[in-house]
Amino acid sequence: MVITSKSNPLIRDIIKLSGDRKYRRAAGLFVVEGLKPVTECINSDCKIEKIVCREDMLDNFPQAVAVSESVFDAISTEKAPQGVLALVHMPQNKANKPQGSCLLLDRIQDPGNLGTIIRTANAAGYDELYLINCTDAYSPKAVRASMSGIFFVKIYECAAEEAFSALSGVPLICADMDGEDIFTFTPPKKYCLCIGNEGGGISDEVMNKAQYKVKVPMRESCESLNAAISAGIAMYQLRNSLLRG
């Protein structure tokens, strides 16, 4: 059977899951859209509740619920829908002590930045991310920007005190323009890299816990770098410093 009505309960649920953070939290589900992301989600450890696809994609996803083209266009958040999405269970991760070096993200508000940081963390081998007062990591825009990275890292959305408790004994390295040049800095073997808000930087609450501050040097004509770019440079440079050391 092919769903052709936009008022179908499943269709209404998907629209709410895409647009409403509170609804996502209450349902414990988030939306993954696109052929490659859905395929990678299937191949990850994520628990998928349901796959929904355009009827012409049913041969690729025979286990999916089929919908008409007009209905899929109504539930898609993509400019050029590829015809498949998945409803995925949101991991319920309690903030635990990290196994290796990790990230603390302090009030990141742009979902594109957050998703890009998650993508880079996965690529660079940072498996655990502590999010304090950040935008929703499970919004469609953040999930899309993570390029499947969100399936392969642990996200801890927690209060500051929960994060500090889990990170007890792990040195915090804050990205800050008053810090030491990151290209000459030698990090400890295990650390937590802290990335702050796009406009305000690291909060005093986090900065006061920091053991180290580092900066990415820039020309005088450049005021600042995008938060995701800064995070990416710092992640790789700190890793490379340890490899060289």
PDB file of C-alpha atoms in Angstrom, residues 77-185:
ATOM      1  CA  THR A  77      13.601  18.951   4.275  1.00  0.00           C
ATOM      2  CA  GLU A  78      15.962  18.639   1.285  1.00  0.00           C
ATOM      3  CA  LYS A  79      16.014  20.976  -1.724  1.00  0.00           C
ATOM      4  CA  ALA A  80      16.352  17.969  -4.037  1.00  0.00           C
ATOM      5  CA  PRO A  81      14.750  15.001  -2.228  1.00  0.00           C
ATOM      6  CA  GLN A  82      16.332  11.609  -2.944  1.00  0.00           C
ATOM      7  CA  GLY A  83      13.221   9.746  -1.950  1.00  0.00           C
ATOM      8  CA  VAL A  84      14.154   7.987   1.285  1.00  0.00           C
ATOM      9  CA  LEU A  85      14.300   8.824   4.994  1.00  0.00           C
ATOM     10  CA  ALA A  86      14.538   6.925   8.241  1.00  0.00           C
ATOM     11  CA  LEU A  87      13.104   7.477  11.699  1.00  0.00           C
ATOM     12  CA  VAL A  88      15.933   6.659  14.069  1.00  0.00           C
ATOM     13  CA  HIS A  89      15.955   6.144  17.828  1.00  0.00           C
ATOM     14  CA  MET A  90      17.810   8.892  19.643  1.00  0.00           C
ATOM     15  CA  PRO A  91      20.641   7.451  21.777  1.00  0.00           C
ATOM     16  CA  GLN A  92      20.087   7.940  25.501  1.00  0.00           C
ATOM     17  CA  ASN A  93      23.689   8.553  26.507  1.00  0.00           C
ATOM     18  CA  LYS A  94      24.414   9.501  30.096  1.00  0.00           C
ATOM     19  CA  ALA A  95      27.574  11.588  30.440  1.00  0.00           C
ATOM     20  CA  ASN A  96      30.361   9.186  31.316  1.00  0.00           C
ATOM     21  CA  LYS A  97      34.118   9.509  31.666  1.00  0.00           C
ATOM     22  CA  PRO A  98      35.674   9.587  28.169  1.00  0.00           C
ATOM     23  CA  GLN A  99      37.722   6.673  26.907  1.00  0.00           C
ATOM     24  CA  GLY A 100      40.105   8.937  25.000  1.00  0.00           C
ATOM     25  CA  SER A 101      40.512  12.573  24.034  1.00  0.00           C
ATOM     26  CA  CYS A 102      37.164  14.247  23.494  1.00  0.00           C
ATOM     27  CA  LEU A 103      35.323  17.501  22.805  1.00  0.00           C
ATOM     28  CA  LEU A 104      33.256  19.849  24.930  1.00  0.00           C
ATOM     29  CA  LEU A 105      31.012  22.160  22.912  1.00  0.00           C
ATOM     30  CA  ASP A 106      29.893  25.232  24.817  1.00  0.00           C
ATOM     31  CA  ARG A 107      26.683  26.899  23.524  1.00  0.00           C
ATOM     32  CA  ILE A 108      27.186  26.181  19.797  1.00  0.00           C
ATOM     33  CA  GLN A 109      24.035  27.638  18.260  1.00  0.00           C
ATOM     34  CA  ASP A 110      24.288  27.097  14.518  1.00  0.00           C
ATOM     35  CA  PRO A 111      23.152  23.582  13.506  1.00  0.00           C
ATOM     36  CA  GLY A 112      25.422  23.661  10.459  1.00  0.00           C
ATOM     37  CA  ASN A 113      28.423  24.380  12.670  1.00  0.00           C
ATOM     38  CA  LEU A 114      27.422  21.689  15.144  1.00  0.00           C
ATOM     39  CA  GLY A 115      26.935  19.084  12.436  1.00  0.00           C
ATOM     40  CA  THR A 116      30.246  19.976  10.808  1.00  0.00           C
ATOM     41  CA  ILE A 117      32.075  19.675  14.137  1.00  0.00           C
ATOM     42  CA  ILE A 118      30.506  16.246  14.674  1.00  0.00           C
ATOM     43  CA  ARG A 119      31.549  15.228  11.154  1.00  0.00           C
ATOM     44  CA  THR A 120      35.138  16.358  11.752  1.00  0.00           C
ATOM     45  CA  ALA A 121      35.292  14.769  15.205  1.00  0.00           C
ATOM     46  CA  ASN A 122      34.332  11.432  13.688  1.00  0.00           C
ATOM     47  CA  ALA A 123      36.950  11.830  10.959  1.00  0.00           C
ATOM     48  CA  ALA A 124      39.691  12.863  13.400  1.00  0.00           C
ATOM     49  CA  GLY A 125      38.958  10.128  15.936  1.00  0.00           C
ATOM     50  CA  TYR A 126      37.232  12.042  18.747  1.00  0.00           C
ATOM     51  CA  ASP A 127      34.540   9.579  19.781  1.00  0.00           C
ATOM     52  CA  GLU A 128      32.812  11.465  22.605  1.00  0.00           C
ATOM     53  CA  LEU A 129      31.286  14.957  22.535  1.00  0.00           C
ATOM     54  CA  TYR A 130      29.853  16.780  25.555  1.00  0.00           C
ATOM     55  CA  LEU A 131      27.281  19.403  24.537  1.00  0.00           C
ATOM     56  CA  ILE A 132      26.410  22.191  26.991  1.00  0.00           C
ATOM     57  CA  ASN A 133      23.432  24.395  26.007  1.00  0.00           C
ATOM     58  CA  CYS A 134      23.952  23.742  22.302  1.00  0.00           C
ATOM     59  CA  THR A 135      21.473  23.705  19.455  1.00  0.00           C
ATOM     60  CA  ASP A 136      19.854  20.336  18.788  1.00  0.00           C
ATOM     61  CA  ALA A 137      22.339  17.802  17.403  1.00  0.00           C
ATOM     62  CA  TYR A 138      19.398  15.800  16.049  1.00  0.00           C
ATOM     63  CA  SER A 139      17.757  18.535  13.980  1.00  0.00           C
ATOM     64  CA  PRO A 140      17.631  17.748  10.236  1.00  0.00           C
ATOM     65  CA  LYS A 141      20.173  20.467   9.439  1.00  0.00           C
ATOM     66  CA  ALA A 142      22.682  19.293  12.059  1.00  0.00           C
ATOM     67  CA  VAL A 143      22.242  15.639  11.084  1.00  0.00           C
ATOM     68  CA  ARG A 144      22.713  16.528   7.411  1.00  0.00           C
ATOM     69  CA  ALA A 145      25.848  18.594   8.153  1.00  0.00           C
ATOM     70  CA  SER A 146      27.318  15.742  10.197  1.00  0.00           C
ATOM     71  CA  MET A 147      27.491  13.641   7.006  1.00  0.00           C
ATOM     72  CA  SER A 148      26.679  10.464   8.976  1.00  0.00           C
ATOM     73  CA  GLY A 149      29.230  11.333  11.687  1.00  0.00           C
ATOM     74  CA  ILE A 150      26.429  11.435  14.245  1.00  0.00           C
ATOM     75  CA  PHE A 151      25.963   7.661  13.819  1.00  0.00           C
ATOM     76  CA  PHE A 152      29.521   6.917  14.881  1.00  0.00           C
ATOM     77  CA  VAL A 153      30.232   9.197  17.875  1.00  0.00           C
ATOM     78  CA  LYS A 154      28.666   9.466  21.320  1.00  0.00           C
ATOM     79  CA  ILE A 155      26.760  12.678  21.984  1.00  0.00           C
ATOM     80  CA  TYR A 156      26.287  13.683  25.619  1.00  0.00           C
ATOM     81  CA  GLU A 157      23.786  16.544  25.906  1.00  0.00           C
ATOM     82  CA  CYS A 158      24.224  17.581  29.503  1.00  0.00           C
ATOM     83  CA  ALA A 159      24.371  20.375  32.043  1.00  0.00           C
ATOM     84  CA  ALA A 160      27.757  21.934  32.739  1.00  0.00           C
ATOM     85  CA  GLU A 161      28.134  20.245  36.113  1.00  0.00           C
ATOM     86  CA  GLU A 162      27.393  16.828  34.598  1.00  0.00           C
ATOM     87  CA  ALA A 163      30.070  17.414  31.981  1.00  0.00           C
ATOM     88  CA  PHE A 164      32.625  18.605  34.541  1.00  0.00           C
ATOM     89  CA  SER A 165      31.919  15.573  36.718  1.00  0.00           C
ATOM     90  CA  ALA A 166      32.414  13.174  33.800  1.00  0.00           C
ATOM     91  CA  LEU A 167      35.567  15.036  32.762  1.00  0.00           C
ATOM     92  CA  SER A 168      37.095  15.077  36.242  1.00  0.00           C
ATOM     93  CA  GLY A 169      40.823  14.482  35.899  1.00  0.00           C
ATOM     94  CA  VAL A 170      40.820  15.164  32.145  1.00  0.00           C
ATOM     95  CA  PRO A 171      42.673  18.421  31.278  1.00  0.00           C
ATOM     96  CA  LEU A 172      40.492  20.969  29.466  1.00  0.00           C
ATOM     97  CA  ILE A 173      42.043  22.826  26.530  1.00  0.00           C
ATOM     98  CA  CYS A 174      40.014  25.891  25.590  1.00  0.00           C
ATOM     99  CA  ALA A 175      40.180  27.486  22.165  1.00  0.00           C
ATOM    100  CA  ASP A 176      40.687  31.170  22.975  1.00  0.00           C
ATOM    101  CA  MET A 177      42.337  34.119  21.221  1.00  0.00           C
ATOM    102  CA  ASP A 178      44.402  34.867  24.336  1.00  0.00           C
ATOM    103  CA  GLY A 179      45.848  31.362  24.372  1.00  0.00           C
ATOM    104  CA  GLU A 180      49.157  29.833  23.357  1.00  0.00           C
ATOM    105  CA  ASP A 181      49.884  29.259  19.664  1.00  0.00           C
ATOM    106  CA  ILE A 182      48.389  25.826  18.966  1.00  0.00           C
ATOM    107  CA  PHE A 183      51.166  25.060  16.485  1.00  0.00           C
ATOM    108  CA  THR A 184      53.828  25.178  19.211  1.00  0.00           C
ATOM    109  CA  PHE A 185      51.676  23.774  22.022  1.00  0.00           C
TER     110      PHE A 185
END
